[in-house]
Every structure is written in C-alpha cells, then in structure tokens.
Coordinates of C-alpha atoms in Angstrom, one line a residue:
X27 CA -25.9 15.7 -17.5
X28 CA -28.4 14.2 -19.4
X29 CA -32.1 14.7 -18.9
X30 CA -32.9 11.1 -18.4
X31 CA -30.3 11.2 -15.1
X32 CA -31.7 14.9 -14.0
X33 CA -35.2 13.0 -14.3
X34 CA -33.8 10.0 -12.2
X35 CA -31.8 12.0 -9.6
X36 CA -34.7 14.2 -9.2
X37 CA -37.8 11.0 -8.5
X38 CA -35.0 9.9 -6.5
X39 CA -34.6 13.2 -4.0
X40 CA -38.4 13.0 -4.2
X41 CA -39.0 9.9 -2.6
X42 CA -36.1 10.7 0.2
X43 CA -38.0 14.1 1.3
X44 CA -41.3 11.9 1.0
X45 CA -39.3 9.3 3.8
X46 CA -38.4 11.7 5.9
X47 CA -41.5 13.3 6.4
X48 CA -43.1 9.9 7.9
X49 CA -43.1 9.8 11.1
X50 CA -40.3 8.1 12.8
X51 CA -41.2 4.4 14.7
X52 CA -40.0 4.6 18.0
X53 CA -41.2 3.1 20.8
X54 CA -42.9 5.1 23.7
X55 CA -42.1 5.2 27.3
X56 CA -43.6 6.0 30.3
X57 CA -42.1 8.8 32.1
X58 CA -40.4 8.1 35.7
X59 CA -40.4 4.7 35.5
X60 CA -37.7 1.9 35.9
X61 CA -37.4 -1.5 36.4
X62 CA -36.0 -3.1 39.7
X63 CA -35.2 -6.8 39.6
X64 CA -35.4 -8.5 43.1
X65 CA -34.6 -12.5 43.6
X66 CA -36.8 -13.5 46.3
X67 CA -36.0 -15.0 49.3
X68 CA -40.1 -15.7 50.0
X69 CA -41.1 -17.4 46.9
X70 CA -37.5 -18.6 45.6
X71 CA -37.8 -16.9 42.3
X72 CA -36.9 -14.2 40.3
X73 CA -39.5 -11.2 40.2
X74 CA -39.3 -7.3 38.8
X75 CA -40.9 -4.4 40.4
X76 CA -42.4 -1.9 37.7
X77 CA -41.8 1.7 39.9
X78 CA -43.4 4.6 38.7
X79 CA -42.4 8.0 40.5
X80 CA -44.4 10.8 40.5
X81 CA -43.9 14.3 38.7
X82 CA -42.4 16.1 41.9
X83 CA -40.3 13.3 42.9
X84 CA -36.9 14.5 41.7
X85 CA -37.3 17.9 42.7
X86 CA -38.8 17.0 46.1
X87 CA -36.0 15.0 47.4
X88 CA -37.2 15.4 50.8
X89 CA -40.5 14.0 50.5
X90 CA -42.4 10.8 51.0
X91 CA -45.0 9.3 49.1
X92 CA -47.9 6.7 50.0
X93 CA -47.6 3.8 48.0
X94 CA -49.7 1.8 45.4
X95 CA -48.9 -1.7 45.3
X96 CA -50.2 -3.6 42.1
X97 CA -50.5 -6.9 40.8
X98 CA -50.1 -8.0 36.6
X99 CA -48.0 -5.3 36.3
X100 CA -46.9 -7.2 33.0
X101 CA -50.7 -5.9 31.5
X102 CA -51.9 -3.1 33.5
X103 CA -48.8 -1.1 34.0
X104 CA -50.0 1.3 30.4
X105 CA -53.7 1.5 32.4
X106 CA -52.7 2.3 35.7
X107 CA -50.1 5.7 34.8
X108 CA -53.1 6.4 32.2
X109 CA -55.6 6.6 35.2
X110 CA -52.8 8.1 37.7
X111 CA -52.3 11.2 34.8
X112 CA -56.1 11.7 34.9
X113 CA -56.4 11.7 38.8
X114 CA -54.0 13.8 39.4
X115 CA -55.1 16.4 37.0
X116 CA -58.5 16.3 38.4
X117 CA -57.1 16.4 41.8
X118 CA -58.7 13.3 43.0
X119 CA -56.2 11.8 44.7
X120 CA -52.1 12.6 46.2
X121 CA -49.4 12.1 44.1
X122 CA -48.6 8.5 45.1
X123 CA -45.7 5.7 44.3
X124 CA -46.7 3.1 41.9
X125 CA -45.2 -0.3 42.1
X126 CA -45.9 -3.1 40.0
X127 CA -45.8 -7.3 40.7
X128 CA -44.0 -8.7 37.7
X129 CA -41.7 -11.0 36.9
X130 CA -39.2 -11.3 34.2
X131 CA -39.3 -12.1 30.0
X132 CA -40.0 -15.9 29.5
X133 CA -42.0 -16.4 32.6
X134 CA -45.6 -17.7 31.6
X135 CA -47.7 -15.0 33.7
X136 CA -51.0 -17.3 33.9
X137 CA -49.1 -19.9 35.7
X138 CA -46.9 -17.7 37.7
X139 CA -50.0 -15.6 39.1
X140 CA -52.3 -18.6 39.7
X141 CA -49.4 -20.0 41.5
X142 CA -48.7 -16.4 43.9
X143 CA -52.1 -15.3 44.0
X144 CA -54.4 -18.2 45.6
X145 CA -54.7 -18.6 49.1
X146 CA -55.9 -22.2 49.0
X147 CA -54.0 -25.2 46.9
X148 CA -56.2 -26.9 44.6
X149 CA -53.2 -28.3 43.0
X150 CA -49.6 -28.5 42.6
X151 CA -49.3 -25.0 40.7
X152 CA -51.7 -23.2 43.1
X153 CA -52.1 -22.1 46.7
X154 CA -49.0 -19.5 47.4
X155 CA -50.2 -16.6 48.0
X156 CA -48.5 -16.8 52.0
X157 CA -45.0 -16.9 50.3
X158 CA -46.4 -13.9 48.4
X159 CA -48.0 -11.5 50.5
X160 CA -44.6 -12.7 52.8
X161 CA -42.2 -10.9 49.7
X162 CA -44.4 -8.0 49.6
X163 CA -44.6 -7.2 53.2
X164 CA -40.8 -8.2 54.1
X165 CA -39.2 -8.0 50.6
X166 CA -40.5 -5.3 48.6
X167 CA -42.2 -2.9 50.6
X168 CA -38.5 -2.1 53.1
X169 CA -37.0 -1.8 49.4
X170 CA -39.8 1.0 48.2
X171 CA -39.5 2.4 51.6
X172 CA -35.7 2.8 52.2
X173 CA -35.1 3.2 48.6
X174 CA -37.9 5.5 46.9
X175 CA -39.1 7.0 50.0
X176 CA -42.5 5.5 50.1
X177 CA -44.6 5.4 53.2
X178 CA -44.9 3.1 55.4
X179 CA -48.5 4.3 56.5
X180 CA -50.1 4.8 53.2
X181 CA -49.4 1.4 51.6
X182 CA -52.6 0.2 48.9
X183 CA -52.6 -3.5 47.6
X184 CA -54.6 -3.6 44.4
X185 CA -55.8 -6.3 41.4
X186 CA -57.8 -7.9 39.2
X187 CA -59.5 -11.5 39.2
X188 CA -57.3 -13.5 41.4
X189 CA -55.1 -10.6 42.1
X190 CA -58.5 -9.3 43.4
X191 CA -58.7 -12.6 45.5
X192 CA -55.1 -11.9 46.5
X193 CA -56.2 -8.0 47.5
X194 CA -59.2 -8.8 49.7
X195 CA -57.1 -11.6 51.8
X196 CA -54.2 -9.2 52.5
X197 CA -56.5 -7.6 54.6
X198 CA -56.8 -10.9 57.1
X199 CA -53.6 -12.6 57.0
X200 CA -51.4 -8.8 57.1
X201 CA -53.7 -6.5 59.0
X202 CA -53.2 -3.6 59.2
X203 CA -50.1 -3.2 56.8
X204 CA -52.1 -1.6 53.9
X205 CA -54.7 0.8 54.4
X206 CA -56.3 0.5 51.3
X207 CA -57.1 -2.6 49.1
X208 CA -59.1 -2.4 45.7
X209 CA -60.3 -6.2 44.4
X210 CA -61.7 -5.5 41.0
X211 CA -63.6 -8.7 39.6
X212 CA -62.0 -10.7 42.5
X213 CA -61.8 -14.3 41.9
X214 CA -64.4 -15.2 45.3
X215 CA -65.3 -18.4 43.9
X216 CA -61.9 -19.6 44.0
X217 CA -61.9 -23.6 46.2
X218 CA -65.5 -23.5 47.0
X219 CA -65.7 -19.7 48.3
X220 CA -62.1 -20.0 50.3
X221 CA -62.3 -16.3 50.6
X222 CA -65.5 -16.2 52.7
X223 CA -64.6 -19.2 54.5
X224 CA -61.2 -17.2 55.5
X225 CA -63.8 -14.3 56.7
X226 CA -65.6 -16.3 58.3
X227 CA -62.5 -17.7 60.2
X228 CA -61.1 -14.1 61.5
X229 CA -64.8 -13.2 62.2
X230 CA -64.8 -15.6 64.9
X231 CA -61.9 -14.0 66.9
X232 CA -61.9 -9.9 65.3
X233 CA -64.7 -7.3 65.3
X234 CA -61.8 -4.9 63.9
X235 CA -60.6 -4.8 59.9
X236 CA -58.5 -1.8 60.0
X237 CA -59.1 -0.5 55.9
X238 CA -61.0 1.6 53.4
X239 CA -62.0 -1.2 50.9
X240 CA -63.4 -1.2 47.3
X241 CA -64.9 -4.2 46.0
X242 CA -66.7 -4.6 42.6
X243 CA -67.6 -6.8 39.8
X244 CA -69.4 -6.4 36.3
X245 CA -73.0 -7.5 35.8
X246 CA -72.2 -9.1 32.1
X247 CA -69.4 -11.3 33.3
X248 CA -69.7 -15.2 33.6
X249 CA -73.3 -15.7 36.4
X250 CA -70.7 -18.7 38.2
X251 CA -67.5 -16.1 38.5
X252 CA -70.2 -13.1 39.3
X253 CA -72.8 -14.5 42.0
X254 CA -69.4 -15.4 44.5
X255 CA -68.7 -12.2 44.3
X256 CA -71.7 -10.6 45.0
X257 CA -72.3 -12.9 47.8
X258 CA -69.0 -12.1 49.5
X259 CA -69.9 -8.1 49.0
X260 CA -73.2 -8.9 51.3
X261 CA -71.4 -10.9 53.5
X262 CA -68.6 -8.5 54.1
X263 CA -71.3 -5.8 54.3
X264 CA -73.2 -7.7 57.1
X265 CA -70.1 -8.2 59.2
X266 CA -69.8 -4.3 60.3
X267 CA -66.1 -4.6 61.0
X268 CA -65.0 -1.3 63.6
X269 CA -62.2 0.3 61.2
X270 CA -63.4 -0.5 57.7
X271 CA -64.8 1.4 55.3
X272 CA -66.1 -0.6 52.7
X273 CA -67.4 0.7 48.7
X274 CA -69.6 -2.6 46.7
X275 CA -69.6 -1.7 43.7
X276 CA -71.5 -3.1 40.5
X277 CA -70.5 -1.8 37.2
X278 CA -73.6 -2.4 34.9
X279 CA -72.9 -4.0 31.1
X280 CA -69.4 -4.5 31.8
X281 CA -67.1 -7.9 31.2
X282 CA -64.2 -9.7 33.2
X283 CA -61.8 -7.6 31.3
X284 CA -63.0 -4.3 30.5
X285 CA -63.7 -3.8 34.5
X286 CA -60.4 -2.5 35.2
X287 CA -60.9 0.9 33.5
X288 CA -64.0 1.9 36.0
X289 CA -62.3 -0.3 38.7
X290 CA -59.6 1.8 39.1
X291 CA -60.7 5.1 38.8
X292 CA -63.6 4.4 41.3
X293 CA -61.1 2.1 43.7
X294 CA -58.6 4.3 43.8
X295 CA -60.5 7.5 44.2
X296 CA -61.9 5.9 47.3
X297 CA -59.2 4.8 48.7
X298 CA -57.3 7.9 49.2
X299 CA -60.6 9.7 49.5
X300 CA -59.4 11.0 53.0
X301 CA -56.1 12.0 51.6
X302 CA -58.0 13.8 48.3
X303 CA -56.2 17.6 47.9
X304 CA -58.2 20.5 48.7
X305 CA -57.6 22.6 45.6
X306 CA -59.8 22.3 42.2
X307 CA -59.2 19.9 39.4
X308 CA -57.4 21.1 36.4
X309 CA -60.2 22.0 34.2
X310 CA -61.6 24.2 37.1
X311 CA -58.4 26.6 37.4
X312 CA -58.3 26.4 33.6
X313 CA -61.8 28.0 33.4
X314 CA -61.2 30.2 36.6
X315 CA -58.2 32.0 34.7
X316 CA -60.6 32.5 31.6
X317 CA -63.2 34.4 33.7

C-alpha cells in the first residue's frame, strides 16, 4: 500500500472518529407527556390537549390527581413542566395533572385564542369564550377525569393576557368548578373593561366567589394594558367576596412577556398553598443527610 493511500485512509479515519464524537442532534422531549386530540362538540373545531402526568403516576395506579388546566399550551407547555420540576423539588406544591389548551399544526394561534378567549364580541373573530369555558367544563375535564384520574375537586384554570381574561371570568360564569385560577397579565381592558363590568353584574346578586385567586401584572408593560388591570385588582379587592382568597400581585421591571416566569411560580404556589406537602424541600433533606 503506498504511503500516499496510508496518508489518505488515515485523514480519512480521522475525521470519522472526529464525527462521532459530536454530539448527536436529537430532539428533546418532555417526560410523561402525550398528545390527546379532541373534536369539539362546543366550539365545532378541532383542538389537542397537551397532558403531562406526574412522576408517580404509573406506579400509583390507584391514585388521583388535582388538575391544572392551561391555556397557549402551543408556547408555554416547555415553561410550565420547567416550573412544575422546580415546585415539586422544593416541595411547594402536590404532584398535580397538567393539561394544556391547544389546537392542532396549521392553526393560526393569535386568531384561534382571541376568538376562544374573549367574553365580549368586538368583532366577527372575537367573543367565544362561552363555547369555550363550555368544552372545558363538559368536554375536557370528564375526559381528564375518567381517563387520567384527575380530580374533580382540585381543578385550576390558568393563562396569560387574554387567557388571563379568560381565567378571572371562569370564576363567574362556572362557579365553583375550579378552585384555583391564576390570570397573569390578564387582558382587563378588553371592550371597555368587560371584565369589571361582568363583576359588577354577579356583584349585584352573589356575596359568595368560591376560589383562591392570583392576579398580577408587570409595572413596565404598556400604562393602557397595565392601569385596567390594576384597577380591576382594587376593585376585586374591595368586593370582599365570602369564599375567595385573593393574591394582587405586581411584579416590578417586568414586561407583557417575561411575566409568565414569576407568574407562575408565585400563582401556582398560592393556589395549592392549602394543599402544600408537609415535608422539606429537596435542598433541605440534601443538607440534612450531610450533617
């Protein structure tokens, strides 16, 4: 063999160990989760449910769950298992079902959600959130419940900007079938303040709101989306509702966008504060078995 091939076959083995050291691109999943596709009777569209078990789930077969129900599952599905991992391991809250509003590839998600998650029509592509909240209550929560074991007493309704909007009026037009909702940034401006004018309404006739709300905003995000907010906190506040425990919440610096990281951590630990586990958080019994 002449030196000039030995030369060649060896730059060539080279470069082939060299590949195979890289490492491999592959995508990454999240653990325990699947995606359930459900044609809707309610809205008369295609939708997909984003269910994420927890850890004990398969070995627990037995058991139920309480149940987070979340909206934009299509963006915040990565941000909500991130902040589930560290709850759990800090032992803020029970291990709890997660299930995501989506809806399937080609669908344009702005239209879609400004169509399901307003409670008022301004327009022809707004203003069905009924038809909505009606899927989730008779659609997708008996599914959850009869097929994932999910509670039917520990149900949470949760978003961000209009899915906020969406959040806070699940509270008056299905009360009492969450016990939790968390409106992060919620859009309180929407049709002339709609949302305080539904208060308002059920104020009339209720001194009872049956939840453990969070409600919050950031102080750097647009003064005409902010101040509704802020004004619907007070209001809400004022109206001491028997039943409802209620967290405002202003998160200082902060933008529309960048609220859901706090948002979440902070809505979600106070919505299962009553339910928090007794034992210590991860990083205590790691430093307990060093002492």
């Amino acid at each position: 063999m002449s030196r000039k091939l030995l030369a060649l076959l060896a730059l060539l083995t080279g470069l082939i160990g060299a590949a195979s050291a890289q490492p491999a691109n592959k995508p990454f999943v999240l653990a325990n989760t699947q995606i359930v596709p459900v044609q809707s009777a309610s809205t008369g569209k295609a939708h997909e449910l984003v269910v994420v078990l927890p850890a004990s789930y398969a070995s627990n077969p037995g058991k139920t769950y309480p149940v987070l129900y979340f909206l934009d599952a299509y963006w915040d599905t990565p941000l909500l298992t991130a902040t589930y991992g560290n709850l759990i391991y800090d032992n803020q809250v029970p291990e709890f079902i997660m299930v995501g509003l989506s809806y399937p590839s080609g669908f344009n998600y702005d239209v879609e959600r400004r169509k399901d998650y307003t409670i008022t029509a301004m327009d022809a592509g707004s203003g069905k959130a009924d038809a909505f909240l009606h899927f989730i209550t008779e659609e997708v929560a008996p599914l959850i419940e009869s097929r994932f074991r999910g509670e039917k007493t520990g149900r949470i309704i949760s978003g961000s900007s209009l899915g906020g909007l969406f959040a806070i009026a699940a509270a008056y037009k299905a009360p009492g079938f969450f016990s939790g909702h968390i409106a992060i940034s919620p859009a309180a401006g929407w049709d002339k303040g709609a949302l305080g004018k539904l208060d308002e309404r059920y104020a009339k006739d209720h001194k009872t709101l049956n939840a453990r709300m969070f409600i919050s905003y950031g102080t750097a995000e647009y003064p005409g989306f902010r101040e509704p907010i802020a004004a619907f906190q007070k209001q809400l506040a004022a109206r001491h509702y028997q039943g409802l425990a209620l967290q405002n919440y202003a998160m200082e610096g902060i933008d529309h966008a960048s609220v859901k990281g706090d948002g979440y951590v902070r809505g979600l630990t106070w919505v299962f504060q009553p339910r928090k586990p007794a034992d210590p958080s991860g990083l205590t019994r790691g430093m307990m078995q060093q002492d």
